[in-house]
Short mmCIF file of C-alpha atoms in Angstrom, two decimals:
data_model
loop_
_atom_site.label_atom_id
_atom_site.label_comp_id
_atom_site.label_asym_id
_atom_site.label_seq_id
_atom_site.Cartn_x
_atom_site.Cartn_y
_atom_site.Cartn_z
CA UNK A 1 -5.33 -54.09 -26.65
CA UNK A 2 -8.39 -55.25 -24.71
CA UNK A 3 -11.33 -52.67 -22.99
CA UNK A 4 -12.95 -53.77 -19.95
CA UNK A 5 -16.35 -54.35 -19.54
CA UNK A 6 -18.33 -54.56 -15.65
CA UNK A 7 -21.55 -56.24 -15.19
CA UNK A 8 -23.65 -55.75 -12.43
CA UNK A 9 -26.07 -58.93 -12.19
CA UNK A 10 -27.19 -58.33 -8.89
CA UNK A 11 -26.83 -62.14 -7.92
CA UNK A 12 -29.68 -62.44 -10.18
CA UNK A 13 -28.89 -66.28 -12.95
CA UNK A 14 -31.31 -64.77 -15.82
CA UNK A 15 -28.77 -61.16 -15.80
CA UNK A 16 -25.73 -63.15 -15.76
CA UNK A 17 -26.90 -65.43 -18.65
CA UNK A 18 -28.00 -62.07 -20.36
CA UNK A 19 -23.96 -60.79 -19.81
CA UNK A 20 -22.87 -64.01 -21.26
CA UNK A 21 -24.32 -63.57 -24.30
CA UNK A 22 -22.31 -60.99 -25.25
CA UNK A 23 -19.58 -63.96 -25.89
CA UNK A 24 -21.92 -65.20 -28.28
CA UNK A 25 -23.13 -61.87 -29.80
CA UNK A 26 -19.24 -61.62 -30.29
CA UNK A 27 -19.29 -58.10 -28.10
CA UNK A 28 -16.89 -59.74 -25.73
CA UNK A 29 -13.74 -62.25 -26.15
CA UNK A 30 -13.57 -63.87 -22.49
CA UNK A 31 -15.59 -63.03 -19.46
CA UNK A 32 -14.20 -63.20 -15.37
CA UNK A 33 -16.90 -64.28 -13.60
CA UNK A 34 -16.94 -63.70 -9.51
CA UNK A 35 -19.65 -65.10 -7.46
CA UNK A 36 -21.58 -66.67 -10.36
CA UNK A 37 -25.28 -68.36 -9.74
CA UNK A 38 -25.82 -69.64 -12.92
CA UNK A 39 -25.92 -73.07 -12.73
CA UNK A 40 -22.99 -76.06 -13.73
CA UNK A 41 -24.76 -76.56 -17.24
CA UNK A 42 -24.79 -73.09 -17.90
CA UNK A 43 -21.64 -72.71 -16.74
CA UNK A 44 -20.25 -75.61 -19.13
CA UNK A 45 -22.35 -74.31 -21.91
CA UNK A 46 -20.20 -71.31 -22.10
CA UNK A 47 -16.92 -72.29 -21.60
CA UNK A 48 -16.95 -75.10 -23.75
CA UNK A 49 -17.22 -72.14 -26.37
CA UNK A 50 -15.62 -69.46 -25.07
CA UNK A 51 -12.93 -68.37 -22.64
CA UNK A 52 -14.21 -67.96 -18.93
CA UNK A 53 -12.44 -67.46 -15.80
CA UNK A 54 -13.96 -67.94 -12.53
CA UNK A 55 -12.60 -64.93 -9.65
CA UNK A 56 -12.73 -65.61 -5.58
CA UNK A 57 -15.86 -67.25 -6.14
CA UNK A 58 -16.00 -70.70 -7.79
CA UNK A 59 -17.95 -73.66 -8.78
CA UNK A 60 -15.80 -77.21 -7.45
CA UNK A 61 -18.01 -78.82 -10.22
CA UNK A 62 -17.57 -77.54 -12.92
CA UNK A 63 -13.74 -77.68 -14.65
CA UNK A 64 -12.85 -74.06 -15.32
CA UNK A 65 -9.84 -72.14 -14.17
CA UNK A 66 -10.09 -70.30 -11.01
CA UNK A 67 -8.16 -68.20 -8.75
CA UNK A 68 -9.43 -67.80 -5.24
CA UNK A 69 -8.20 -68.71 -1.76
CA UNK A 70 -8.56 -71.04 0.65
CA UNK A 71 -11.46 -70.51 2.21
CA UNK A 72 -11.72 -73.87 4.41
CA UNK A 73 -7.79 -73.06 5.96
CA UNK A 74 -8.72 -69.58 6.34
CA UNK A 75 -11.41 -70.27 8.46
CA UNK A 76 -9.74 -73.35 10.35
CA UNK A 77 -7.03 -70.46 11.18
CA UNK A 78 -9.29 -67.61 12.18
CA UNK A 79 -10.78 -70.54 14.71
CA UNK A 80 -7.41 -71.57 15.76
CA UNK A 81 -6.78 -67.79 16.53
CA UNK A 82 -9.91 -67.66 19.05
CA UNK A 83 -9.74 -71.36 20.27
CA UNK A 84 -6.01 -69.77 21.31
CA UNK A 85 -7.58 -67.27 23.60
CA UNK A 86 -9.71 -69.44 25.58
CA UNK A 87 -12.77 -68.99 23.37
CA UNK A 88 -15.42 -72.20 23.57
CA UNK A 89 -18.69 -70.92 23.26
CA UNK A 90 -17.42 -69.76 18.85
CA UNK A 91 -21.08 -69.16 17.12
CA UNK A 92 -20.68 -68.70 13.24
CA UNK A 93 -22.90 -65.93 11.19
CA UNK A 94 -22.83 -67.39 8.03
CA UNK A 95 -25.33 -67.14 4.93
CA UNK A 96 -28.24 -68.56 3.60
CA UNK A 97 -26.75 -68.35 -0.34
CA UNK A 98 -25.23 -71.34 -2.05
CA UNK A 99 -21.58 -70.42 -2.76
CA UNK A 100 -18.39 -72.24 -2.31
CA UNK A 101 -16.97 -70.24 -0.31
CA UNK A 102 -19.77 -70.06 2.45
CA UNK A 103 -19.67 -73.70 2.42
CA UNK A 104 -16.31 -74.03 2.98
CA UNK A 105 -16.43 -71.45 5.41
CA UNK A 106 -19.05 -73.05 7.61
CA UNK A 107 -17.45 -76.82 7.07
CA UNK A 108 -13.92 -75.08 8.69
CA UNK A 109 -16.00 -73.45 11.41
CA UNK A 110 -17.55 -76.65 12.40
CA UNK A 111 -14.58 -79.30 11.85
CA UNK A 112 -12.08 -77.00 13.96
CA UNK A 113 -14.63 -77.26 17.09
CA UNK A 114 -14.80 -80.81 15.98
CA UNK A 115 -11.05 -81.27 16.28
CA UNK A 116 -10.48 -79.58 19.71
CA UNK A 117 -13.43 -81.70 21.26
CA UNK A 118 -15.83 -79.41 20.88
CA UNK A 119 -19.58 -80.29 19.28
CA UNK A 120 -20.78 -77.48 17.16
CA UNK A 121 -24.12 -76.32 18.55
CA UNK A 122 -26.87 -75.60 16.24
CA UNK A 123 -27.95 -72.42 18.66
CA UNK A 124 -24.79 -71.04 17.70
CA UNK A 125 -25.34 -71.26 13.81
CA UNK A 126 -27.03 -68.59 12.36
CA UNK A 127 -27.64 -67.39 8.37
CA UNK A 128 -27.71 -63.79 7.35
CA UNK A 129 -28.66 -62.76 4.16
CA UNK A 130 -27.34 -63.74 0.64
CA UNK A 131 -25.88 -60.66 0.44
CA UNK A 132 -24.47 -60.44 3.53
CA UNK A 133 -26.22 -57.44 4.62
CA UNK A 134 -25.41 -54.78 7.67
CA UNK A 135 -29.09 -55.31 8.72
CA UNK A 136 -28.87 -59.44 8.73
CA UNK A 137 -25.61 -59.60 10.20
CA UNK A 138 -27.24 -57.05 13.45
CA UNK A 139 -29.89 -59.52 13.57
CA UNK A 140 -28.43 -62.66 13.65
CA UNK A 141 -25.82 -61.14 16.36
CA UNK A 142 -28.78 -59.92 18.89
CA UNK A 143 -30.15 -63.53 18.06
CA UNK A 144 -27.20 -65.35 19.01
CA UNK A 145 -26.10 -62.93 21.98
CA UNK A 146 -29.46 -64.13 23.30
CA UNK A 147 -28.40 -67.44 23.72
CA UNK A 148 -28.30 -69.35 27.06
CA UNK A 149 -25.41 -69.82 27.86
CA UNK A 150 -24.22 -67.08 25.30
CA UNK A 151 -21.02 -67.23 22.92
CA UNK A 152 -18.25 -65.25 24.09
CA UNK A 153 -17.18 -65.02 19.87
CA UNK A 154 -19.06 -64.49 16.85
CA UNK A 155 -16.97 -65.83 13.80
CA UNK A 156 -18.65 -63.54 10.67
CA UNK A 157 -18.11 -64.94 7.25
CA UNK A 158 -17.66 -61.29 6.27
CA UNK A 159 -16.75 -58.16 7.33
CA UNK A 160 -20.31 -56.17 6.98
CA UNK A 161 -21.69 -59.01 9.18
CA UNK A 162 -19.55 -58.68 11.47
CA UNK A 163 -19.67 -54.86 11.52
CA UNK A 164 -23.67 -55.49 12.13
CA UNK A 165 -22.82 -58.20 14.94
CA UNK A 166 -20.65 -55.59 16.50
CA UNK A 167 -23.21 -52.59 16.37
CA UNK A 168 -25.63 -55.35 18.04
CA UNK A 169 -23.55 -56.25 20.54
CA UNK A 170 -22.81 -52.67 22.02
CA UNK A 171 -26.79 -51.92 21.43
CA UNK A 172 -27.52 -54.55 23.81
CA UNK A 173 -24.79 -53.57 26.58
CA UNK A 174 -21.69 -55.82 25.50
CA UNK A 175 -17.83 -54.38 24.90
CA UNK A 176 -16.53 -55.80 22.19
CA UNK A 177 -13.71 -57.50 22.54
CA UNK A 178 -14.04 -57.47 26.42
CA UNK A 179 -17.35 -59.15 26.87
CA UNK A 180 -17.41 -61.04 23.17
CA UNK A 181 -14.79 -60.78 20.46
CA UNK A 182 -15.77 -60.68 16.43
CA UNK A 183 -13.78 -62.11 13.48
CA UNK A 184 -14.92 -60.89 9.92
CA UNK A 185 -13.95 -62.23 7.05
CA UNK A 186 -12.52 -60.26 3.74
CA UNK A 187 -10.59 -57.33 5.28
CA UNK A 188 -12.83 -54.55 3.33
CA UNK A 189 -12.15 -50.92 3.67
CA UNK A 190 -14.65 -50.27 6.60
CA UNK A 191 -12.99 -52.78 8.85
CA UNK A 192 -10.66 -49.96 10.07
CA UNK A 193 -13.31 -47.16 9.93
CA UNK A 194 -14.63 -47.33 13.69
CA UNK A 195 -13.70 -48.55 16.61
CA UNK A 196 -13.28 -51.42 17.82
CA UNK A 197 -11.05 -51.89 14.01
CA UNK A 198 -12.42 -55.20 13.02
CA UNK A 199 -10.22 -58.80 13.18
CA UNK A 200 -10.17 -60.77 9.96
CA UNK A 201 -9.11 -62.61 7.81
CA UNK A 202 -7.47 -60.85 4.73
CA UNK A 203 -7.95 -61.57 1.14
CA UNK A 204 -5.96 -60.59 -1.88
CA UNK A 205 -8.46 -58.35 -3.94
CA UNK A 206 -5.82 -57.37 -6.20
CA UNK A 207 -3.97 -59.94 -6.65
CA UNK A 208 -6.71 -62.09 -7.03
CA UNK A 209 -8.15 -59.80 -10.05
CA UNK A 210 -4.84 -59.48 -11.55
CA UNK A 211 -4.42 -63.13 -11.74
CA UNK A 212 -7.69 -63.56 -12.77
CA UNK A 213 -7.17 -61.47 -15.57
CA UNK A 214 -3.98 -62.97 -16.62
CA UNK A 215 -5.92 -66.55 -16.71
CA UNK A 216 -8.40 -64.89 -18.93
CA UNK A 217 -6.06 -63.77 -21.53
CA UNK A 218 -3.89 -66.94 -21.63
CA UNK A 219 -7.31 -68.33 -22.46
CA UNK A 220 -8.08 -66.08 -25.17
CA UNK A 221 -4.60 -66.68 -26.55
CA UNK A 222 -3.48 -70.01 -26.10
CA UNK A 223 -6.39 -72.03 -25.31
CA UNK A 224 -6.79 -74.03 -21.93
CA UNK A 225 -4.39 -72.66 -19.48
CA UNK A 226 -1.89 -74.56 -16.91
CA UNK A 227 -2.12 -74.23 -13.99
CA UNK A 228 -5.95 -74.57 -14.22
CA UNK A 229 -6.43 -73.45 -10.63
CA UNK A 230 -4.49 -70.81 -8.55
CA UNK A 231 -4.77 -70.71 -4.64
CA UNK A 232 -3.92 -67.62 -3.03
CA UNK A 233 -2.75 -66.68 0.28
CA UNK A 234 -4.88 -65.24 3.09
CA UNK A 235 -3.77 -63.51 5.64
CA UNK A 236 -4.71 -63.02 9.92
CA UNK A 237 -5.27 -59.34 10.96
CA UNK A 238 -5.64 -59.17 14.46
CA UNK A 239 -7.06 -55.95 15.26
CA UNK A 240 -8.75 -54.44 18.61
CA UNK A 241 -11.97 -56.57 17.94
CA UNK A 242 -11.07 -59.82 19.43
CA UNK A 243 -9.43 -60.53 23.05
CA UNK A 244 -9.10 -63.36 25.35
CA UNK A 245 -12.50 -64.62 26.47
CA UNK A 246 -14.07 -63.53 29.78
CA UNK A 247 -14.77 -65.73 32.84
CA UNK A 248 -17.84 -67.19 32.47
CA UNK A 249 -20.23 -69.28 34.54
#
């Protein structure tokens, strides 16, 4: 049988290059790598030689199997969802890191406006930080909930921004969902800790790790795997923190 091994890089390129070595060192068969910053070279470098999978978080340039979700429908159907209840006035908290999947994110954000007529406003486009902080996500809500004329939804690319967006929002006087609705993204634990219980979109964590995994060992067994690349499916929660919009000036 096989033993697992977890490795905290803290988003940091020279600790994930220090786990990888382990492939070399021989102290590891295959690595799952989620959210990796190391760079496409690197990245080829390594699985060239050994067996890597990539999990939730991916690089589109580099051929290695993955298994995430779709992070550009997702977001096209969390806008959908808001655009449905008379929301115009959508601002985005995204991030300032490089990842797929906030790309993607932000891309779906901005081409759904696009496709209901609507020009995404750069007022309304705000990065938190890389690691999608509490603090950054309060921040970047008072900042956009200053905003003349303000968004009546914030559209958080995860849920711990959006649980900062929504502790902003009632700090400065607003209901949430009557005077602005939220959207996280994720569908973590704490999105049904306090209320308002947060809307978002849902991802399969364990699914997603369990596929990953077996991936990894048809790797380690049988070479390069088919299919290369699995896409999971997301899911809508509506919960009690989004609402029809109110009636504006």
């Amino acid at each position: 049988g096989y033993s697992a091994l977890i490795y905290n890089t803290e988003d940091d390129p020279l600790r994930e290059r220090e786990a990888l070595e382990m492939l070399k060192k021989r102290r590891a068969d295959g690595a799952i790598l989620m959210a990796s910053n190391i760079g496409c070279e690197w990245l080829l470098e390594y699985s060239n030689h050994y067996p890597i999978v990539q999990c939730s978080e991916y690089d589109p340039q580099v051929d290695i199997p993955h298994v995430s979700i779709d992070n550009y429908l997702a977001t096209q159907q969390a806008m959908e969802y808001l655009l449905s209840l008379g929301h115009r006035r959508i601002a985005i908290i995204s991030s300032e890191n490089e990842y797929n999947s906030t790309s993607l994110r932000l891309k779906g954000y901005k081409d759904t406006l696009e496709k209901h007529g609507i020009t995404p406003i750069e007022d309304y486009i705000r990065y938190a930080s890389r690691d999608y902080s509490f603090k950054s996500g309060k921040l970047k809500a008072e900042e956009l909930l200053s905003v003349t004329p303000r968004p009546t939804a914030l559209f958080c690319i995860s849920d711990t921004l959006a649980l900062g967006a929504i502790s902003s929002a009632k700090e400065m006087g607003y209901r949430v969902p009557e005077d602005v609705s939220v959207v996280g993204f994720d569908d973590v634990e704490h999105t049904t800790m306090l209320h308002p219980y947060i809307t978002t979109i849902a991802q399969p964590c364990y699914e997603l790790g369990k596929q990953s995994v077996h991936l990894l060992y048809a790797e380690m067994t049988q070479g390069k795997v088919i299919p290369h690349q699995l896409i999971l499916e997301h899911k809508l929660i509506i919960r009690e923190s989004s609402a029809a919009s109110p009636m504006l000036d």
